[in-house]
Amino acid sequence: MSLLNSPDPAVREAVVAQDLGNVLHPIVQHKVLETKQIVVTHAEGSTIVDADGTEYLDGMAGLWCVNIGYGRAELAEVAADQMRQLSYFPHTAMNVPAAALAEKINGLMGGGYHTYFVNSGSEANEAGFKIARQYMKHEYPGEYRFKTISRYYAYHGTTLATLDAGGMGERKAKFEPFSGDFVHVAPPYCYRCPFGLSYPTCGLACVKAMETTILGEGPETVAEVIVEPVMSGVGVAVPPDEYLPEVESLCRKYGILLHVDEVINGFGRTGKMFAHQHYGVSPDIIAVAKGISSAYQPIAATVVKNTVFDSFYGDPAENRQVAQVNTYGGHPVAAAVALRNIEIMEGERLADRAAETGAYLLDGLRGLMSHKMVGDVRGKGLLIGVELVKDRATKEQLDAAQFGNIIDFCRDHGVIVGRSGGGRRFGTTIAICPPLVITRAECDRIVDTLDQALRAADAG
Ligand SMILES: Cc1ncc(COP(=O)(O)O)c(C=O)c1O
C-alpha cells in the first residue's frame, strides 16, 4: 500500500522546477539533479515516499540519524504543546524541557556529566574543542595546550575546525590551508591496516603510533584526543576491543582530555545507548547529535564530565564560565522533542533491538561474501559497512563508476544505501545505517537487493 494517497506528477514537476531554480544543494552536483531527483513528501517507519508515489526503503536513516523511524505523530504533538507554552528563550536562563533532557542524558551516561546544548554535530564537536582549550587555560595557566589529536579518515563535521579535525583529504582540499592545530594519526582500520599488520599480533601499533605523536608534539601542547568509537567515515571500522581503553590510558598518562564523537554512534545505533559504553571508558567530552532527536528537531549537545564542569565553576570575578554562546542552544521545543524521542527509544528497547537486528543483518550480508567483489563485511549494531573490491586477494579498490552503479541499482530497485570510504578518492564501502525499527523482512530486502546489484555487476 502506498503511503501517499494521491501521487500527482504535476505537483512533482512544479517542485522540481521551483527547487532547481532556487535551491543550492549540499554535496550533490546540480547537473545530476536535473535528470535524477527524489522529492520526498512522506515517510513512515523505514520507508520514504517520493511525490510520484515511489517508495524507498531508507537503509541510511536519512543521514545516519532517524533512529526511531519516520512518522511518529506523537512528536508533532510534543512540539506543538511546547511551542504553545514557551516557543523560545535563550539558554542563559533555564527552561523545563532542556533541564529534563540534560538530566536524562546524565542518567544515560551513568551520572557525573553536565550538558551544553548546541544545534548540530559539527557544533557539538566544535564546542568540545573550545571547552578542551578553555579547560587547559584554567588548569595550566600560562601554558598553551591547544592541539587536538585526531585520526586520518575520520569525519567530525563541516565547519572549518571540525573539517580540520577530520582526516579526509578530499573533503578538505577545497578549503585549505588549515590551522595545523589538529594533528592526525593512523586509524584502527584493520581491514587495511596502515602498518600492514594484523590483529592481535599488531600489538595495537596504531595506539603506539598515537603515543609517539603525542610525545613528538609535546604532551604539554595537546588539549585532547578525539575519536569516533566505531568510525563511520572510513567505511565503518570497528576497532579491536582494547583500542579505546588504551587510548583512554594514553590520555590519562599525559593529562589529555578524551573527546568521543557519538554523533552517529550514539543513541542506540551500535547496540548500546552510547558506543563508548561497549568499551568501559569514561570520556571527558562527548559530542551527541542526530539520534538525540532522531532528526525530528535540530538539536545536539556537548556533554562534559564533572571534572571538566568543575573547572568552569567559580566566582564571576574569576571569569571561568563557558566562554561561548549560541542563539538556539537548549531550545525548548527541540529539547522536548528529543526527550520524548529518547523515552520512545527506552520504551521500545531500541538499543537492544539494534544489537539483535544488526546481528541478523550482518549475518545476511556476510552471505554476500560469495561474490568476489565483497572484500569485507563489518559492523556493530545497525552500523554496517560492506567494502567492495576488484579482487579479494589484493584488496584493490573497485572502480568508482562500478561502485556508483551498484548504489544506483539499489536505489532504482527501491533501496537506499550509503557510500563511505574515508580519505581515499571515491570510497567503495557500502554503508548501511537504517532506522533502529527496521524489521527482519526489510533487512532481507536490503540483502536481496544488494545481491541482485552484485549479480548485475558481475554479469556486466
Ligand atoms: C561522526 C560525525 N561527527 C560529526 C558530524 C557532523 O554533524 P552535523 O552534520 O550534524 O553537523 C557527522 C555528520 O555526519 C558525523 O558523522
Short mmCIF file of C-alpha atoms and ligand atoms in Angstrom, two decimals:
data_model
loop_
_atom_site.label_atom_id
_atom_site.label_comp_id
_atom_site.label_asym_id
_atom_site.label_seq_id
_atom_site.Cartn_x
_atom_site.Cartn_y
_atom_site.Cartn_z
CA MET A 1 0.00 0.00 0.00
CA SER A 2 1.34 3.41 -0.90
CA LEU A 3 1.91 5.79 1.98
CA LEU A 4 0.95 8.59 -0.37
CA ASN A 5 -2.78 8.89 -1.02
CA SER A 6 -2.74 10.73 -4.30
CA PRO A 7 0.55 11.00 -6.17
CA ASP A 8 0.37 13.93 -8.54
CA PRO A 9 3.03 14.15 -11.30
CA ALA A 10 2.14 17.81 -11.94
CA VAL A 11 2.91 18.74 -8.32
CA ARG A 12 6.19 16.86 -8.50
CA GLU A 13 7.16 18.63 -11.72
CA ALA A 14 6.39 22.03 -10.19
CA VAL A 15 8.51 21.29 -7.07
CA VAL A 16 11.46 20.15 -9.20
CA ALA A 17 11.29 23.34 -11.29
CA GLN A 18 10.98 25.52 -8.19
CA ASP A 19 13.87 23.74 -6.49
CA LEU A 20 16.25 23.76 -9.46
CA GLY A 21 15.59 27.45 -9.99
CA ASN A 22 16.20 28.46 -6.39
CA VAL A 23 17.94 25.93 -4.15
CA LEU A 24 21.67 25.34 -3.75
CA HIS A 25 22.02 21.73 -2.57
CA PRO A 26 24.80 20.32 -0.42
CA ILE A 27 27.41 17.99 -1.92
CA VAL A 28 25.36 16.84 -4.96
CA GLN A 29 26.02 18.12 -8.48
CA HIS A 30 23.07 20.15 -9.78
CA LYS A 31 23.64 18.87 -13.29
CA VAL A 32 22.87 15.36 -12.00
CA LEU A 33 19.84 16.64 -10.05
CA GLU A 34 18.39 17.95 -13.31
CA THR A 35 17.82 14.40 -14.51
CA LYS A 36 17.59 12.37 -11.31
CA GLN A 37 15.93 13.51 -8.10
CA ILE A 38 13.91 12.23 -5.18
CA VAL A 39 11.22 14.63 -3.97
CA VAL A 40 10.38 13.31 -0.53
CA THR A 41 6.86 14.07 0.59
CA HIS A 42 6.04 11.40 3.19
CA ALA A 43 7.80 8.87 5.34
CA GLU A 44 6.84 6.21 7.84
CA GLY A 45 8.86 3.62 9.72
CA SER A 46 11.87 2.91 7.49
CA THR A 47 10.17 3.96 4.24
CA ILE A 48 10.28 7.29 2.45
CA VAL A 49 7.92 8.20 -0.38
CA ASP A 50 8.52 10.30 -3.47
CA ALA A 51 5.87 12.73 -4.74
CA ASP A 52 5.16 10.29 -7.57
CA GLY A 53 4.29 7.56 -5.07
CA THR A 54 7.55 5.59 -5.41
CA GLU A 55 8.55 4.06 -2.08
CA TYR A 56 12.15 3.57 -0.93
CA LEU A 57 13.42 1.54 1.98
CA ASP A 58 15.75 4.00 3.69
CA GLY A 59 18.83 1.97 4.58
CA MET A 60 20.60 5.14 5.79
CA ALA A 61 18.04 6.58 8.24
CA GLY A 62 18.28 9.86 6.32
CA LEU A 63 21.83 10.97 7.07
CA TRP A 64 22.51 8.27 9.69
CA CYS A 65 20.05 9.90 12.09
CA VAL A 66 16.37 8.86 12.11
CA ASN A 67 16.87 6.26 14.83
CA ILE A 68 13.23 5.81 15.92
CA GLY A 69 11.98 5.79 12.32
CA TYR A 70 9.76 8.24 10.47
CA GLY A 71 6.18 9.30 11.08
CA ARG A 72 5.91 9.38 14.87
CA ALA A 73 2.91 11.69 15.17
CA GLU A 74 3.29 11.98 18.95
CA LEU A 75 6.45 14.02 18.46
CA ALA A 76 4.44 16.56 16.46
CA GLU A 77 2.09 16.84 19.44
CA VAL A 78 5.00 17.31 21.84
CA ALA A 79 6.42 20.08 19.63
CA ALA A 80 3.06 21.83 19.26
CA ASP A 81 2.32 21.69 23.00
CA GLN A 82 5.75 23.07 23.86
CA MET A 83 5.50 25.81 21.23
CA ARG A 84 2.17 26.91 22.70
CA GLN A 85 3.66 27.08 26.18
CA LEU A 86 7.13 28.52 25.52
CA SER A 87 8.42 28.78 21.96
CA TYR A 88 11.90 30.06 22.86
CA PHE A 89 14.07 31.87 25.33
CA PRO A 90 17.91 31.93 25.38
CA HIS A 91 19.63 29.30 27.46
CA THR A 92 21.33 31.85 29.69
CA ALA A 93 18.02 31.28 31.54
CA MET A 94 16.64 27.85 32.44
CA ASN A 95 13.76 26.06 30.79
CA VAL A 96 11.81 22.94 31.71
CA PRO A 97 12.50 20.58 28.76
CA ALA A 98 16.22 21.39 28.49
CA ALA A 99 16.74 20.72 32.21
CA ALA A 100 14.85 17.42 31.93
CA LEU A 101 16.79 16.41 28.81
CA ALA A 102 20.15 17.17 30.44
CA GLU A 103 19.11 15.07 33.43
CA LYS A 104 18.08 12.24 31.11
CA ILE A 105 21.42 12.38 29.25
CA ASN A 106 23.34 12.41 32.52
CA GLY A 107 21.46 9.30 33.61
CA LEU A 108 22.15 7.54 30.31
CA MET A 109 25.86 8.33 30.73
CA GLY A 110 25.81 6.70 34.16
CA GLY A 111 25.92 10.03 36.06
CA GLY A 112 28.65 12.59 36.58
CA TYR A 113 28.07 14.74 33.46
CA HIS A 114 26.67 18.16 32.52
CA THR A 115 25.30 19.01 29.08
CA TYR A 116 25.93 22.08 26.91
CA PHE A 117 23.32 22.33 24.14
CA VAL A 118 24.03 23.23 20.51
CA ASN A 119 22.36 22.59 17.16
CA SER A 120 24.36 20.16 15.06
CA GLY A 121 27.04 17.50 15.32
CA SER A 122 29.64 19.89 13.92
CA GLU A 123 28.83 22.45 16.55
CA ALA A 124 28.90 19.78 19.28
CA ASN A 125 32.49 18.85 18.34
CA GLU A 126 33.49 22.47 17.79
CA ALA A 127 32.17 23.41 21.24
CA GLY A 128 34.11 20.40 22.56
CA PHE A 129 37.40 21.70 21.10
CA LYS A 130 36.77 25.08 22.69
CA ILE A 131 35.80 23.58 26.05
CA ALA A 132 39.00 21.47 25.98
CA ARG A 133 41.13 24.53 25.24
CA GLN A 134 39.43 26.66 27.86
CA TYR A 135 39.79 23.85 30.42
CA MET A 136 43.54 23.73 29.73
CA LYS A 137 43.80 27.52 30.15
CA HIS A 138 42.16 27.17 33.57
CA GLU A 139 44.16 24.15 34.69
CA TYR A 140 47.56 25.10 33.25
CA PRO A 141 47.70 28.91 33.35
CA GLY A 142 50.44 30.36 31.19
CA GLU A 143 50.74 27.19 29.09
CA TYR A 144 49.48 26.54 25.56
CA ARG A 145 47.71 23.18 25.49
CA PHE A 146 45.59 23.61 22.40
CA LYS A 147 46.19 20.76 19.93
CA THR A 148 43.70 18.05 19.12
CA ILE A 149 44.95 14.63 18.10
CA SER A 150 42.60 13.09 15.54
CA ARG A 151 42.63 10.16 13.10
CA TYR A 152 43.04 10.12 9.34
CA TYR A 153 39.79 9.25 7.50
CA ALA A 154 37.67 10.46 10.42
CA TYR A 155 34.76 12.83 9.87
CA HIS A 156 33.83 15.22 12.66
CA GLY A 157 31.82 17.90 10.87
CA THR A 158 31.64 20.59 8.25
CA THR A 159 32.88 23.77 9.98
CA LEU A 160 36.49 24.76 9.36
CA ALA A 161 37.75 23.43 12.70
CA THR A 162 35.77 20.16 12.58
CA LEU A 163 36.84 19.64 8.98
CA ASP A 164 40.42 20.26 10.07
CA ALA A 165 39.95 17.67 12.83
CA GLY A 166 38.62 15.27 10.23
CA GLY A 167 41.09 13.24 8.26
CA MET A 168 39.59 13.20 4.79
CA GLY A 169 41.92 14.93 2.37
CA GLU A 170 39.39 15.01 -0.41
CA ARG A 171 36.79 16.82 1.68
CA LYS A 172 39.38 19.35 2.89
CA ALA A 173 41.14 20.11 -0.38
CA LYS A 174 38.86 22.98 -1.46
CA PHE A 175 39.27 24.84 1.82
CA GLU A 176 42.99 24.68 2.50
CA PRO A 177 45.09 25.83 4.21
CA PHE A 178 44.07 24.75 7.69
CA SER A 179 45.38 25.83 11.07
CA GLY A 180 47.72 22.97 11.94
CA ASP A 181 46.14 22.73 15.40
CA PHE A 182 44.78 19.28 14.55
CA VAL A 183 47.39 16.54 14.35
CA HIS A 184 46.44 13.30 12.63
CA VAL A 185 47.36 9.71 13.39
CA ALA A 186 46.55 6.41 11.69
CA PRO A 187 43.08 4.98 12.34
CA PRO A 188 42.31 1.46 13.61
CA TYR A 189 41.20 0.40 10.12
CA CYS A 190 42.12 -3.25 10.47
CA TYR A 191 40.97 -4.39 7.01
CA ARG A 192 43.62 -2.12 5.51
CA CYS A 193 45.94 -1.76 8.47
CA PRO A 194 48.04 1.36 7.91
CA PHE A 195 51.01 -0.55 9.39
CA GLY A 196 50.49 -3.66 7.25
CA LEU A 197 49.90 -5.71 10.41
CA SER A 198 47.12 -7.99 11.63
CA TYR A 199 45.26 -8.00 14.89
CA PRO A 200 46.13 -9.25 17.52
CA THR A 201 49.81 -9.72 16.64
CA CYS A 202 49.92 -6.00 15.71
CA GLY A 203 50.07 -5.20 19.43
CA LEU A 204 47.85 -2.20 18.59
CA ALA A 205 50.54 -0.41 16.61
CA CYS A 206 48.01 2.39 15.97
CA VAL A 207 47.88 3.26 19.68
CA LYS A 208 51.68 3.11 19.93
CA ALA A 209 51.87 5.49 16.98
CA MET A 210 49.43 7.81 18.74
CA GLU A 211 51.75 7.89 21.76
CA THR A 212 54.73 8.64 19.50
CA THR A 213 52.77 11.56 18.03
CA ILE A 214 51.80 12.90 21.46
CA LEU A 215 55.43 12.74 22.57
CA GLY A 216 56.64 14.25 19.31
CA GLU A 217 54.21 17.16 19.55
CA GLY A 218 54.94 17.56 23.25
CA PRO A 219 52.16 16.48 25.65
CA GLU A 220 52.26 19.98 27.13
CA THR A 221 50.87 21.31 23.81
CA VAL A 222 47.99 18.81 23.50
CA ALA A 223 44.50 19.53 24.86
CA GLU A 224 42.58 16.45 23.72
CA VAL A 225 42.27 13.36 21.58
CA ILE A 226 39.07 13.00 19.52
CA VAL A 227 37.80 9.58 18.47
CA GLU A 228 34.60 8.23 16.99
CA PRO A 229 34.37 4.76 18.64
CA VAL A 230 33.13 2.94 15.52
CA MET A 231 34.50 5.05 12.66
CA SER A 232 31.70 5.70 10.19
CA GLY A 233 33.75 7.74 7.73
CA VAL A 234 36.36 5.15 6.88
CA GLY A 235 33.76 2.69 5.66
CA VAL A 236 32.63 1.66 9.14
CA ALA A 237 35.71 0.47 11.04
CA VAL A 238 35.10 -1.40 14.28
CA PRO A 239 38.26 -1.17 16.40
CA PRO A 240 39.67 -4.05 18.46
CA ASP A 241 38.08 -4.11 21.94
CA GLU A 242 41.26 -2.84 23.64
CA TYR A 243 41.68 0.15 21.32
CA LEU A 244 39.52 2.71 23.12
CA PRO A 245 40.64 1.70 26.66
CA GLU A 246 44.27 2.03 25.53
CA VAL A 247 43.61 5.45 24.01
CA GLU A 248 41.97 6.43 27.30
CA SER A 249 45.06 5.23 29.20
CA LEU A 250 47.27 7.39 26.98
CA CYS A 251 45.07 10.40 27.70
CA ARG A 252 45.29 9.78 31.45
CA LYS A 253 49.06 9.23 31.27
CA TYR A 254 49.68 12.60 29.60
CA GLY A 255 46.88 14.70 31.18
CA ILE A 256 44.98 14.97 27.88
CA LEU A 257 41.18 15.05 27.61
CA LEU A 258 39.37 12.21 25.82
CA HIS A 259 36.73 13.61 23.45
CA VAL A 260 34.42 10.98 21.99
CA ASP A 261 32.30 11.71 18.91
CA GLU A 262 28.98 9.86 19.39
CA VAL A 263 27.20 11.88 16.70
CA ILE A 264 26.37 8.76 14.66
CA ASN A 265 27.36 6.08 17.20
CA GLY A 266 25.12 7.40 19.96
CA PHE A 267 21.51 6.75 20.94
CA GLY A 268 21.30 3.04 20.38
CA ARG A 269 22.94 2.80 16.98
CA THR A 270 25.66 0.26 17.88
CA GLY A 271 23.56 -1.82 20.28
CA LYS A 272 24.17 0.21 23.45
CA MET A 273 22.90 3.69 24.20
CA PHE A 274 26.43 5.03 23.53
CA ALA A 275 29.20 3.20 21.69
CA HIS A 276 31.91 4.08 24.23
CA GLN A 277 29.89 2.02 26.74
CA HIS A 278 30.93 -1.15 24.88
CA TYR A 279 34.50 -0.44 25.93
CA GLY A 280 34.18 0.63 29.56
CA VAL A 281 35.80 4.04 29.09
CA SER A 282 34.83 7.28 30.75
CA PRO A 283 35.28 10.15 28.25
CA ASP A 284 35.76 13.75 29.35
CA ILE A 285 33.84 15.27 26.45
CA ILE A 286 31.10 13.55 24.41
CA ALA A 287 29.53 15.05 21.28
CA VAL A 288 25.98 13.86 20.58
CA ALA A 289 23.55 14.82 17.80
CA LYS A 290 21.47 13.01 15.14
CA GLY A 291 19.79 10.22 17.18
CA ILE A 292 19.31 12.56 20.16
CA SER A 293 16.09 13.68 18.46
CA SER A 294 16.08 11.18 15.57
CA ALA A 295 16.18 14.40 13.49
CA TYR A 296 12.63 15.38 14.41
CA GLN A 297 14.22 18.66 15.53
CA PRO A 298 17.74 20.03 15.00
CA ILE A 299 19.49 19.66 18.36
CA ALA A 300 22.87 18.41 19.56
CA ALA A 301 25.00 18.62 22.69
CA THR A 302 28.48 18.61 24.14
CA VAL A 303 28.37 16.53 27.28
CA VAL A 304 31.20 17.11 29.74
CA LYS A 305 32.37 15.12 32.73
CA ASN A 306 32.00 16.85 36.07
CA THR A 307 35.77 17.14 36.42
CA VAL A 308 35.62 19.39 33.34
CA PHE A 309 32.46 21.13 34.57
CA ASP A 310 34.18 21.89 37.88
CA SER A 311 36.93 23.75 36.05
CA PHE A 312 34.30 26.19 34.76
CA TYR A 313 32.85 26.82 38.23
CA GLY A 314 33.89 29.76 40.39
CA ASP A 315 33.19 33.32 41.39
CA PRO A 316 32.15 35.60 38.49
CA ALA A 317 35.33 37.62 39.02
CA GLU A 318 37.39 34.51 38.16
CA ASN A 319 35.89 34.56 34.63
CA ARG A 320 35.78 30.76 34.41
CA GLN A 321 32.29 30.37 32.91
CA VAL A 322 31.80 28.78 29.49
CA ALA A 323 33.09 31.43 27.09
CA GLN A 324 30.71 30.70 24.23
CA VAL A 325 27.01 31.06 23.43
CA ASN A 326 24.66 30.20 20.57
CA THR A 327 21.16 31.51 19.92
CA TYR A 328 19.25 28.23 19.72
CA GLY A 329 21.15 26.06 22.21
CA GLY A 330 18.75 24.49 24.74
CA HIS A 331 15.76 25.35 22.51
CA PRO A 332 12.72 24.23 24.50
CA VAL A 333 10.85 22.77 21.52
CA ALA A 334 13.85 20.78 20.29
CA ALA A 335 14.63 19.64 23.84
CA ALA A 336 11.05 18.49 24.48
CA VAL A 337 11.05 16.50 21.23
CA ALA A 338 14.48 15.00 21.94
CA LEU A 339 13.39 13.93 25.42
CA ARG A 340 10.29 12.14 24.10
CA ASN A 341 12.41 10.59 21.33
CA ILE A 342 14.72 9.10 23.97
CA GLU A 343 11.75 7.89 26.03
CA ILE A 344 10.44 6.11 22.92
CA MET A 345 13.88 4.50 22.46
CA GLU A 346 13.89 3.31 26.04
CA GLY A 347 10.27 2.12 25.95
CA GLU A 348 10.83 0.13 22.76
CA ARG A 349 14.33 -1.07 23.82
CA LEU A 350 15.72 0.19 20.52
CA ALA A 351 19.38 -0.18 21.54
CA ASP A 352 18.78 -3.88 22.24
CA ARG A 353 16.82 -4.12 19.04
CA ALA A 354 19.74 -2.56 17.13
CA ALA A 355 22.02 -5.24 18.58
CA GLU A 356 19.62 -8.06 17.64
CA THR A 357 18.56 -6.81 14.21
CA GLY A 358 22.11 -5.68 13.47
CA ALA A 359 23.45 -9.19 14.12
CA TYR A 360 20.75 -10.60 11.82
CA LEU A 361 21.54 -8.11 9.05
CA LEU A 362 25.29 -8.59 9.41
CA ASP A 363 24.81 -12.34 9.10
CA GLY A 364 22.71 -11.88 5.94
CA LEU A 365 25.27 -9.53 4.42
CA ARG A 366 28.11 -11.94 5.22
CA GLY A 367 26.28 -14.38 2.93
CA LEU A 368 27.22 -11.99 0.10
CA MET A 369 30.89 -12.94 0.54
CA SER A 370 30.11 -15.48 -2.21
CA HIS A 371 30.50 -12.51 -4.58
CA LYS A 372 34.17 -11.96 -5.32
CA MET A 373 33.61 -8.20 -5.19
CA VAL A 374 32.77 -8.29 -1.48
CA GLY A 375 36.05 -7.77 0.35
CA ASP A 376 34.81 -7.33 3.89
CA VAL A 377 31.57 -7.08 5.85
CA ARG A 378 31.83 -5.44 9.28
CA GLY A 379 29.78 -3.50 11.77
CA LYS A 380 28.37 -3.11 15.23
CA GLY A 381 24.62 -2.99 15.84
CA LEU A 382 22.92 -1.27 12.95
CA LEU A 383 26.07 0.50 11.72
CA ILE A 384 27.41 -1.71 8.95
CA GLY A 385 29.89 -1.46 6.07
CA VAL A 386 30.28 -3.73 3.05
CA GLU A 387 33.62 -2.97 1.41
CA LEU A 388 33.75 -3.74 -2.30
CA VAL A 389 36.98 -4.62 -4.08
CA LYS A 390 38.14 -5.68 -7.52
CA ASP A 391 39.96 -8.65 -6.12
CA ARG A 392 39.62 -10.03 -2.62
CA ALA A 393 43.21 -11.27 -2.51
CA THR A 394 44.85 -7.93 -3.42
CA LYS A 395 42.07 -5.75 -1.90
CA GLU A 396 42.37 -3.46 -4.92
CA GLN A 397 39.54 -0.93 -4.79
CA LEU A 398 36.54 -1.29 -7.07
CA ASP A 399 36.25 1.29 -9.86
CA ALA A 400 34.31 4.35 -8.76
CA ALA A 401 31.91 4.02 -11.70
CA GLN A 402 31.17 0.39 -10.97
CA PHE A 403 30.63 1.18 -7.31
CA GLY A 404 28.27 4.04 -8.25
CA ASN A 405 26.29 1.68 -10.48
CA ILE A 406 25.74 -0.70 -7.55
CA ILE A 407 24.43 2.12 -5.33
CA ASP A 408 22.21 3.35 -8.19
CA PHE A 409 20.91 -0.18 -8.88
CA CYS A 410 19.80 -0.48 -5.25
CA ARG A 411 18.08 2.91 -5.35
CA ASP A 412 16.38 2.12 -8.66
CA HIS A 413 15.10 -1.07 -7.02
CA GLY A 414 13.72 0.84 -4.05
CA VAL A 415 16.53 0.52 -1.50
CA ILE A 416 18.71 3.43 -0.39
CA VAL A 417 22.20 2.54 0.84
CA GLY A 418 25.11 4.88 1.50
CA ARG A 419 28.66 5.38 0.32
CA SER A 420 31.57 5.62 2.68
CA GLY A 421 35.29 5.22 2.48
CA GLY A 422 37.24 7.97 4.11
CA GLY A 423 40.08 9.82 2.55
CA ARG A 424 40.52 7.60 -0.45
CA ARG A 425 39.10 9.09 -3.59
CA PHE A 426 35.63 7.62 -4.05
CA GLY A 427 35.32 5.33 -1.06
CA THR A 428 33.95 1.96 -2.06
CA THR A 429 32.29 0.78 1.12
CA ILE A 430 28.52 0.48 1.09
CA ALA A 431 27.22 1.96 4.33
CA ILE A 432 24.06 0.59 5.89
CA CYS A 433 22.64 2.50 8.84
CA PRO A 434 18.85 2.11 8.85
CA PRO A 435 16.30 3.25 11.44
CA LEU A 436 16.60 1.06 14.54
CA VAL A 437 12.99 -0.05 14.00
CA ILE A 438 13.83 -1.79 10.72
CA THR A 439 12.20 -5.23 10.52
CA ARG A 440 13.91 -8.50 9.65
CA ALA A 441 11.85 -8.64 6.43
CA GLU A 442 13.21 -5.20 5.49
CA CYS A 443 16.75 -6.38 6.30
CA ASP A 444 16.17 -9.34 3.97
CA ARG A 445 15.15 -6.88 1.28
CA ILE A 446 18.40 -4.93 1.67
CA VAL A 447 20.43 -8.15 1.38
CA ASP A 448 18.41 -9.42 -1.63
CA THR A 449 18.66 -6.10 -3.47
CA LEU A 450 22.39 -5.88 -2.87
CA ASP A 451 22.73 -9.48 -4.02
CA GLN A 452 20.92 -8.61 -7.27
CA ALA A 453 23.06 -5.50 -7.71
CA LEU A 454 26.25 -7.53 -7.29
CA ARG A 455 24.99 -10.18 -9.72
CA ALA A 456 24.22 -7.45 -12.28
CA ALA A 457 27.73 -6.00 -11.73
CA ASP A 458 29.29 -9.47 -12.09
CA ALA A 459 27.37 -10.02 -15.34
CA GLY A 460 28.34 -6.56 -16.66
C1 LIG B 1 30.85 11.28 13.21
C2 LIG B 1 30.25 12.61 12.86
N1 LIG B 1 30.56 13.69 13.59
C3 LIG B 1 30.06 14.90 13.32
C4 LIG B 1 29.17 15.08 12.27
C5 LIG B 1 28.64 16.44 11.98
O1 LIG B 1 27.27 16.50 12.27
P1 LIG B 1 26.35 17.60 11.56
O2 LIG B 1 26.22 17.22 10.13
O3 LIG B 1 25.06 17.50 12.34
O4 LIG B 1 26.99 18.91 11.75
C6 LIG B 1 28.81 14.00 11.49
C7 LIG B 1 27.88 14.16 10.36
O5 LIG B 1 27.57 13.26 9.61
C8 LIG B 1 29.38 12.73 11.77
O6 LIG B 1 29.09 11.67 11.03
#
